XYZ file of C-alpha atoms in Angstrom:
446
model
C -0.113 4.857 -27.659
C 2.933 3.429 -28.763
C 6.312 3.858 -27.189
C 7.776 6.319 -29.843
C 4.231 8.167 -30.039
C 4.612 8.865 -26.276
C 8.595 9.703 -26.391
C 7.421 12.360 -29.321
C 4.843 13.553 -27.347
C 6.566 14.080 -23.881
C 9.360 15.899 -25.584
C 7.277 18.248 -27.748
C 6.241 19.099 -24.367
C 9.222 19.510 -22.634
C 10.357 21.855 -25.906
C 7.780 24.042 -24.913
C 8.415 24.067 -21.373
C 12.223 24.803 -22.494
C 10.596 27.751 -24.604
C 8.991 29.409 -21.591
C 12.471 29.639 -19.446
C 11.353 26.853 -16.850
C 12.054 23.360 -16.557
C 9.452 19.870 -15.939
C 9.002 16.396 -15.641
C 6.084 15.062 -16.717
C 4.522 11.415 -16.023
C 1.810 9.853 -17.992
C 0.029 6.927 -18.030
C -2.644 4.899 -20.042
C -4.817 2.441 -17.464
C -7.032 -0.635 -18.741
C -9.303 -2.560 -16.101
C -12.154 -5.158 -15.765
C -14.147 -6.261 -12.805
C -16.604 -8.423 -12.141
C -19.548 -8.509 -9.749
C -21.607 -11.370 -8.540
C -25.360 -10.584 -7.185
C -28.083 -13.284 -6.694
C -26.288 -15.422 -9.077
C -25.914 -13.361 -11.763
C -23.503 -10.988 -12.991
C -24.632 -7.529 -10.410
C -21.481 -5.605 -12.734
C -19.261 -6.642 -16.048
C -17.397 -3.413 -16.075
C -14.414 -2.694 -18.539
C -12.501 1.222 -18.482
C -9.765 2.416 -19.808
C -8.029 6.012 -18.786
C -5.161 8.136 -19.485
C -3.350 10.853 -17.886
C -0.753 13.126 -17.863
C 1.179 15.510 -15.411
C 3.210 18.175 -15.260
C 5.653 19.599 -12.669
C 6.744 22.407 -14.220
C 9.831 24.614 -11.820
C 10.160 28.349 -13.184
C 11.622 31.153 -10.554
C 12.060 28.752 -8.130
C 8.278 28.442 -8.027
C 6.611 25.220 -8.539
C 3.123 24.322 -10.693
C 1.110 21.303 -10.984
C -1.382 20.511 -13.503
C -2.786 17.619 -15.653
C -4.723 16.888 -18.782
C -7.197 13.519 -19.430
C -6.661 14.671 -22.686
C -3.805 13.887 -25.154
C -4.686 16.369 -27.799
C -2.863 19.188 -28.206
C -5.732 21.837 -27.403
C -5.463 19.871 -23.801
C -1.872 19.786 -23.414
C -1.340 23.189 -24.343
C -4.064 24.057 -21.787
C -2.242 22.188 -19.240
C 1.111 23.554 -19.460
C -0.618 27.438 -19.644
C -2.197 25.813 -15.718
C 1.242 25.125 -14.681
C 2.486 27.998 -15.702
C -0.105 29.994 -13.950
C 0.022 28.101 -10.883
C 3.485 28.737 -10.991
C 3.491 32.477 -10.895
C 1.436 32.629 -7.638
C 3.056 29.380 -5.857
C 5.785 30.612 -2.964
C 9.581 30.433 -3.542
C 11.170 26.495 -3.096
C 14.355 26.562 -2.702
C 14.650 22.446 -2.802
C 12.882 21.840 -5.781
C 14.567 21.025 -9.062
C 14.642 18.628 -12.066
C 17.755 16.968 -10.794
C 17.920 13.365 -12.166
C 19.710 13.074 -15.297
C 19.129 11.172 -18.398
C 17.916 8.625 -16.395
C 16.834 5.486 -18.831
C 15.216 2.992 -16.774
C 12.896 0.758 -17.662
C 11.202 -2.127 -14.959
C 12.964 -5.090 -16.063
C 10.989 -7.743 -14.112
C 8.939 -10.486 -16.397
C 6.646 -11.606 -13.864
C 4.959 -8.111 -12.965
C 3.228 -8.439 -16.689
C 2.817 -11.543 -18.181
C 0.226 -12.201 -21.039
C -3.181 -13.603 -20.116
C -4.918 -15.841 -22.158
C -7.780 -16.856 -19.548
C -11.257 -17.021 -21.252
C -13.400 -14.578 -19.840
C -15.707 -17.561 -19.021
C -13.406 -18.642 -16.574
C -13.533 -15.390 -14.582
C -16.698 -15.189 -14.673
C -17.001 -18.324 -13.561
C -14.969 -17.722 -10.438
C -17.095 -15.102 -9.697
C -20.184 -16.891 -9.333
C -18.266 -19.547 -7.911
C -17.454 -17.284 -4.693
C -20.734 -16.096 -3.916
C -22.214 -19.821 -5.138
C -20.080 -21.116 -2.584
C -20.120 -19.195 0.196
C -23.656 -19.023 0.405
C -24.127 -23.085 0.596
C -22.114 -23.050 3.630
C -23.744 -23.524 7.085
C -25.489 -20.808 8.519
C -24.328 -17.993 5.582
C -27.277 -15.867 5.212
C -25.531 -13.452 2.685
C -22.413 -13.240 0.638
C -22.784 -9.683 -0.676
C -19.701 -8.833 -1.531
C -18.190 -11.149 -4.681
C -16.190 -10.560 -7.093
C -13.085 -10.437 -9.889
C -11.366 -7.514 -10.831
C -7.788 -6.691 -12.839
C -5.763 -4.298 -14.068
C -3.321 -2.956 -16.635
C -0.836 -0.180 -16.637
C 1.885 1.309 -18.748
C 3.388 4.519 -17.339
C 5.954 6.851 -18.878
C 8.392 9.692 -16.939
C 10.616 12.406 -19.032
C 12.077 15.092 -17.374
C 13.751 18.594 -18.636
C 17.143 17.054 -17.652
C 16.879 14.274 -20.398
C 15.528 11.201 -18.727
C 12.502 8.803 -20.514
C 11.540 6.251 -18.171
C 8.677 3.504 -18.675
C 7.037 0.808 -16.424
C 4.358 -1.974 -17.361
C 2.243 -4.237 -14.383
C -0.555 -6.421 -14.832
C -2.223 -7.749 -11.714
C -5.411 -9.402 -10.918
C -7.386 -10.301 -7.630
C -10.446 -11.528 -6.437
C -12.841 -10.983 -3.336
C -15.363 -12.620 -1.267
C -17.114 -11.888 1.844
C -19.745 -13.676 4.306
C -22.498 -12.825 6.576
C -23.575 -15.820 9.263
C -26.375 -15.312 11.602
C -27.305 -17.612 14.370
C -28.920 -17.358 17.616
C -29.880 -13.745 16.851
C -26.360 -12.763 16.280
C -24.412 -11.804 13.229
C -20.950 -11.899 11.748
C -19.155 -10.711 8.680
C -15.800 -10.785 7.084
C -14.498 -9.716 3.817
C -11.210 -10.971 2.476
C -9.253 -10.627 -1.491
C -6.355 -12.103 -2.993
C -3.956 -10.088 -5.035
C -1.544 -12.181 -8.404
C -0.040 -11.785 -11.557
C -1.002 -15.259 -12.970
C -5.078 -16.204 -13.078
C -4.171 -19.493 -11.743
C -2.488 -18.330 -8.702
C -6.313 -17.201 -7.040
C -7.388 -20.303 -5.320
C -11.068 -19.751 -4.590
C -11.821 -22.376 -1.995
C -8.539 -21.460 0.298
C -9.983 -17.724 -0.097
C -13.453 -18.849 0.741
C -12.454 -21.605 3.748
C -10.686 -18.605 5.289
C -13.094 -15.975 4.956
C -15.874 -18.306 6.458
C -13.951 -19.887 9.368
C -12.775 -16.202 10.421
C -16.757 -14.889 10.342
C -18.007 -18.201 12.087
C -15.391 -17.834 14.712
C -15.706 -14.779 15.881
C -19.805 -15.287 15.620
C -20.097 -15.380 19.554
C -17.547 -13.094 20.606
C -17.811 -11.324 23.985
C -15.599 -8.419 24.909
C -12.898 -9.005 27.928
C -12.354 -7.397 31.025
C -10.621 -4.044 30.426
C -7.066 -3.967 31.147
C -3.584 -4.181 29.659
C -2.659 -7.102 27.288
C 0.033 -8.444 25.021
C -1.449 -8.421 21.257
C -0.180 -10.234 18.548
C -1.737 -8.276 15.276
C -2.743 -10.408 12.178
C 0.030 -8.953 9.157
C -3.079 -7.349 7.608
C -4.010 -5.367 10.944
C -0.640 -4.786 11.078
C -0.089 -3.274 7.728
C -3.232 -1.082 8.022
C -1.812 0.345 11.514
C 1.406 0.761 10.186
C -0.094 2.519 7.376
C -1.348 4.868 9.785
C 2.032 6.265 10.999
C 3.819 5.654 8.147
C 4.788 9.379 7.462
C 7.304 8.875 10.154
C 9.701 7.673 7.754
C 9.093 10.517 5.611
C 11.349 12.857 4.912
C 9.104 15.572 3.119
C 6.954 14.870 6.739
C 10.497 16.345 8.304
C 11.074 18.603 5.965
C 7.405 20.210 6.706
C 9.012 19.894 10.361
C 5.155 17.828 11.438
C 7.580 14.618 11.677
C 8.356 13.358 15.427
C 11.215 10.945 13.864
C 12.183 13.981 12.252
C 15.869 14.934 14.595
C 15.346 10.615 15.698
C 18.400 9.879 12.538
C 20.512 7.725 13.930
C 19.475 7.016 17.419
C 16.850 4.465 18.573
C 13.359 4.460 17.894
C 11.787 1.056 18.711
C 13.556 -2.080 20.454
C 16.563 -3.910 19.065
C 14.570 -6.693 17.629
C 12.877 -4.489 15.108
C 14.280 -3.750 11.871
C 12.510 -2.314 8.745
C 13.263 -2.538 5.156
C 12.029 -1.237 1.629
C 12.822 -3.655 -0.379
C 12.442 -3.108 -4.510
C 11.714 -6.681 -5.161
C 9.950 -9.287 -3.022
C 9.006 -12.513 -5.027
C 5.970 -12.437 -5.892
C 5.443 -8.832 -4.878
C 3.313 -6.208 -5.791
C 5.424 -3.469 -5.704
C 8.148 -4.097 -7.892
C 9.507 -0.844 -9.829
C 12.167 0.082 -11.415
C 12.529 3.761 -10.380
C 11.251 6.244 -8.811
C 8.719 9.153 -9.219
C 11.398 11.115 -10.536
C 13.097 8.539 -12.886
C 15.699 7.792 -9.603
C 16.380 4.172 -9.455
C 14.889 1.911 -6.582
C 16.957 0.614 -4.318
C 16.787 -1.249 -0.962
C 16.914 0.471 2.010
C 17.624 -0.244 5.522
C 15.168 1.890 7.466
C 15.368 1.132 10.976
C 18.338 -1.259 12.116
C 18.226 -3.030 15.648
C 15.728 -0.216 16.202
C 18.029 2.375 14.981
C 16.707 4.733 12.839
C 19.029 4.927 9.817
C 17.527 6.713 7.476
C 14.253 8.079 6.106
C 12.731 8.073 2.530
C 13.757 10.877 0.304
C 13.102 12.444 -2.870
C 15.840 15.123 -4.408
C 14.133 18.029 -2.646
C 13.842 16.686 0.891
C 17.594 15.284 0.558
C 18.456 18.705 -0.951
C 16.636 19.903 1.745
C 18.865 18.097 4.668
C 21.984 17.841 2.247
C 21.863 14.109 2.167
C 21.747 11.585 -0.640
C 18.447 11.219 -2.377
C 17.699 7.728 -1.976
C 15.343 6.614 -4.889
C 11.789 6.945 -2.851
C 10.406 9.808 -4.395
C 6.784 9.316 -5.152
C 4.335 11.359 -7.849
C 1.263 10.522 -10.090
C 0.236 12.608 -12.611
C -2.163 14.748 -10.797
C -0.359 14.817 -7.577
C 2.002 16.744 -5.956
C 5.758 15.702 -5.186
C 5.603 13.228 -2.345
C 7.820 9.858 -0.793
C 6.925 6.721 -0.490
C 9.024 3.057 -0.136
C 8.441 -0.176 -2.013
C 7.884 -3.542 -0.190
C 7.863 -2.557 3.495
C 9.602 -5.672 4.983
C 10.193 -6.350 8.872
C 13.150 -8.418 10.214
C 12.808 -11.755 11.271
C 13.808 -12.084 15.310
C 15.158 -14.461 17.447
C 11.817 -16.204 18.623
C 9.744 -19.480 17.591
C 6.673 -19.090 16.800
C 5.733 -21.012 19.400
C 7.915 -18.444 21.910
C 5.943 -15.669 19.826
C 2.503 -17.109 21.344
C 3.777 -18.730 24.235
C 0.900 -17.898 27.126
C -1.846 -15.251 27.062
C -2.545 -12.424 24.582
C -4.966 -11.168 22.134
C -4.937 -11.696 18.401
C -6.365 -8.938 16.476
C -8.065 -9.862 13.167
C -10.425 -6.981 12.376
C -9.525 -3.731 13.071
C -12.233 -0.698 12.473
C -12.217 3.448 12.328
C -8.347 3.033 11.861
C -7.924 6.901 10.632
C -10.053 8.462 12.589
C -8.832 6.962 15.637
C -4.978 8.001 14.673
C -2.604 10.719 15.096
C 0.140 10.040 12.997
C 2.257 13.536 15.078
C 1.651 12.244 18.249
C 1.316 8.498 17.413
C -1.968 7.808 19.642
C -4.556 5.537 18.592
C -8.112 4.579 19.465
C -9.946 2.212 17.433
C -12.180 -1.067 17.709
C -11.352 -4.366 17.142
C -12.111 -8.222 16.929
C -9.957 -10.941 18.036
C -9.555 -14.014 20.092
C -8.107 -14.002 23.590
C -5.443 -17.118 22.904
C -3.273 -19.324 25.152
C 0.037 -21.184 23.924
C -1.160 -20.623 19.829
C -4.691 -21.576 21.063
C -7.767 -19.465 20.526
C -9.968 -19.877 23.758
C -12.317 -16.824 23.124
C -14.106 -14.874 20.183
C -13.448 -11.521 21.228
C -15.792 -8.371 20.022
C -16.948 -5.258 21.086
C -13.371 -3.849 22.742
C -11.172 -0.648 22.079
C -7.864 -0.750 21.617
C -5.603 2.418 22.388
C -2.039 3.020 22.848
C 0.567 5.468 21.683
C 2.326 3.690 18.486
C 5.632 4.957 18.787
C 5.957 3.738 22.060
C 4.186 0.291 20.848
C 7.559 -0.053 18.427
C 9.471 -0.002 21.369
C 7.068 -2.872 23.779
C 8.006 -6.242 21.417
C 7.906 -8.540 23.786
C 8.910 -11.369 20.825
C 9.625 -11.593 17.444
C 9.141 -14.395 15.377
C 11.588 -16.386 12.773
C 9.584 -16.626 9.542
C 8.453 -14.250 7.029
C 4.488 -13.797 6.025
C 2.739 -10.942 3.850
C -0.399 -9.485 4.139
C -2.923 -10.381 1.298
C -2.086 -6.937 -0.737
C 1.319 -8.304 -0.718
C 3.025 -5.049 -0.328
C 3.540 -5.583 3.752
C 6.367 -8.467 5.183
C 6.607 -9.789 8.320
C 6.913 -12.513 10.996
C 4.684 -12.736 13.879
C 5.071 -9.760 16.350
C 4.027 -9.499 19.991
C 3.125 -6.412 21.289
C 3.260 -5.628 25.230
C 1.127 -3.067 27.088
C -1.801 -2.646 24.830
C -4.736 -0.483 26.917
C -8.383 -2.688 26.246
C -11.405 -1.017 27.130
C -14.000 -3.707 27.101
C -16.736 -4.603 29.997
């Protein structure tokens, strides 16, 4: 659907929402994607979909509804706004809710989230069978079963009651590969992606040296003595633990009153060396957005300062909530619910080498499993198990497997025992930051 179509179509809606006394914002969005699946050297999947959506949050009384249609005809959509309604009428009172951004016009203006691609599907099918191809000739690989190409299109559109038309457009792409190596009666696997805008920014043999060397190393891991060690958490553990608590920035989390940073505003919450940002655009990023998911423009955001909380992520009903600024983080799809959310989560760079950062004994974690079952994001304890290496001065000396690793995570923030000077990402590129040592964690192992 074109531009125009959708602008006529939003605002027929939002003519009938006027019509009924209430007031909405709507989002819609139109998804293309293709994957690819290698099996046995063949193609196991050649999948292409397409899907639409659209959303209402429609605000009448005071009393909020949600609904949404798959459906752009206008049997659906008048269906959808009757659900809203409906919903509506037996939803409780919310003070803090309103369509309060107005005549908003933003558009993502950002060339590199969705440049044109002209790559032959050959070629990515090609790189498909290439991974598993690969991966299997390597030494000792008795299964690569997890191969593959996948990417993705999106166009997404936000209008309001208050006169704001919004639009955003990303295409990304990515490819996977995993491997299984057996030896001496013992087993290993690893799976591992890559995440770009451009077809010629995957690199398939970087993606599959990595993923091999990680399974064969850890191949003959043994756990350690239980105990208490420093940890140093590869950035894609680190995102996915971080993803765990990540409601403490929240501030519809504190306005529920189930945040424990929720009265923490302004006073310190982890040591001086840590600070946190969301950032609107990292280069190369995946996360790059114009506005919000109420048409509120993106901006950066210090989150945590020399450990100093400084603020948390709002949308206009949390800040209404707390009588502070809203500050551009509000999150909603089309089916879901008002929510927050930031853009590139990036960490500080600290005062350390990286050579300080590893300088004598602690545990790198590579593999982390049972993440969010093993979490309480209220109280901030964690249980979980992990693979590693037990390393000396940057040096891994020991596969480590089989061990449990538990601690409380909001003390964690406050145990750095270093922080490094340069800047990595995880492979979703969404997560920043430089190599981070971690005092005190609890190891259960033999």
């Amino acid at each position: 659907m074109s531009q125009l179509d959708m602008h006529h179509l939003l605002n027929r809606l939002l003519n009938q929402v006027a019509d009924l006394g209430a007031e909405a914002d709507l989002i819609a969005n139109q998804d293309k994607a293709f994957s690819l699946k290698a099996d046995k050297g063949e193609l196991g999947e050649y999948k292409v979909t397409s899907s639409q959506q659209i959303g209402i949050r429609l605000i009448k009384d005071g009393r909020i509804g949600i609904a949404y249609s798959e459906s752009l005809d206008d049997a659906a959509l008048d269906a959808m706004l009757q659900d809203a309604l409906d919903a509506s009428r037996f939803a409780k009172l919310d003070a803090d809710q309103a369509i309060r951004v107005t005549h908003s016009r933003l558009s993502t203006d950002c060339a590199e989230i969705s440049q044109p691609d002209n790559t032959p599907v050959e070629e990515k099918i090609a790189l498909a069978l290439r991974l598993e191809a690969d991966m299997l000739a390597l030494p000792d690989v008795t299964g690569a079963p997890y191969n593959g190409f996948f990417e993705g299109e999106s166009r997404l559109w936000l209008a309001n009651s208050q006169g704001s038309f919004c639009q955003h457009g990303e295409f990304s792409l990515g490819c996977h590969t995993s491997a299984l190596i057996e030896r001496h009666g013992r087993q290993s696997m690893h799976y591992q992606g890559q995440y770009a805008r451009r077809f010629d920014e995957l690199g398939s043999d970087p993606l599959i040296e990595q993923t091999y060397r990680l399974t064969d190393a850890l191949l003959m891991g043994e756990a350690v003595p239980s105990g208490r060690y420093s940890a140093i958490f590869t950035l894609n553990c680190l995102a996915s633990l971080f993803g765990c608590f990540q409601a403490a920035l929240s501030g519809k989390w504190a306005q529920q009153g189930i945040n424990p940073w929720r009265d923490k505003v302004g006073q310190h919450v982890a040591s001086r060396w840590l600070s946190l940002e969301s950032r609107v655009y990292m280069p190369g990023g995946m996360r790059i957005k114009g506005f919000d998911g109420e048409g509120a423009p993106t901006q950066d955001l210090l989150l945590i300062g020399e450990g100093e909380l400084k603020t948390l992520l709002h949308n206009s009903a949390s800040a209404h909530h707390f009588d502070v600024a809203s500050n551009g983080a509000a999150a909603r799809s089309a089916r879901a619910a008002l929510d927050v959310a930031p853009r590139h989560l990036v960490f500080g760079t600290g005062p350390h080498t990286e050579a300080e950062v590893k300088a004598s004994e602690y545990l790198e974690l590579v593999k982390l499993d049972g993440l969010h079952s093993g979490a309480d994001a209220v109280s901030g304890d964690f249980s979980f198990g992990a693979s590693g290496f037990l390393c000396r001065d940057g040096v891994r000396v020991q596969p480590v497997r089989g061990i449990t690793v538990a601690g409380n995570f909001y003390r964690l923030l406050g145990e750095l025992e270093a922080v490094g000077n340069q800047l990595h990402h995880d492979d979703g590129k969404g997560f920043y930051a430089p190599l981070i040592r971690f005092g005190g964690l609890s190891i259960a192992g033999k």
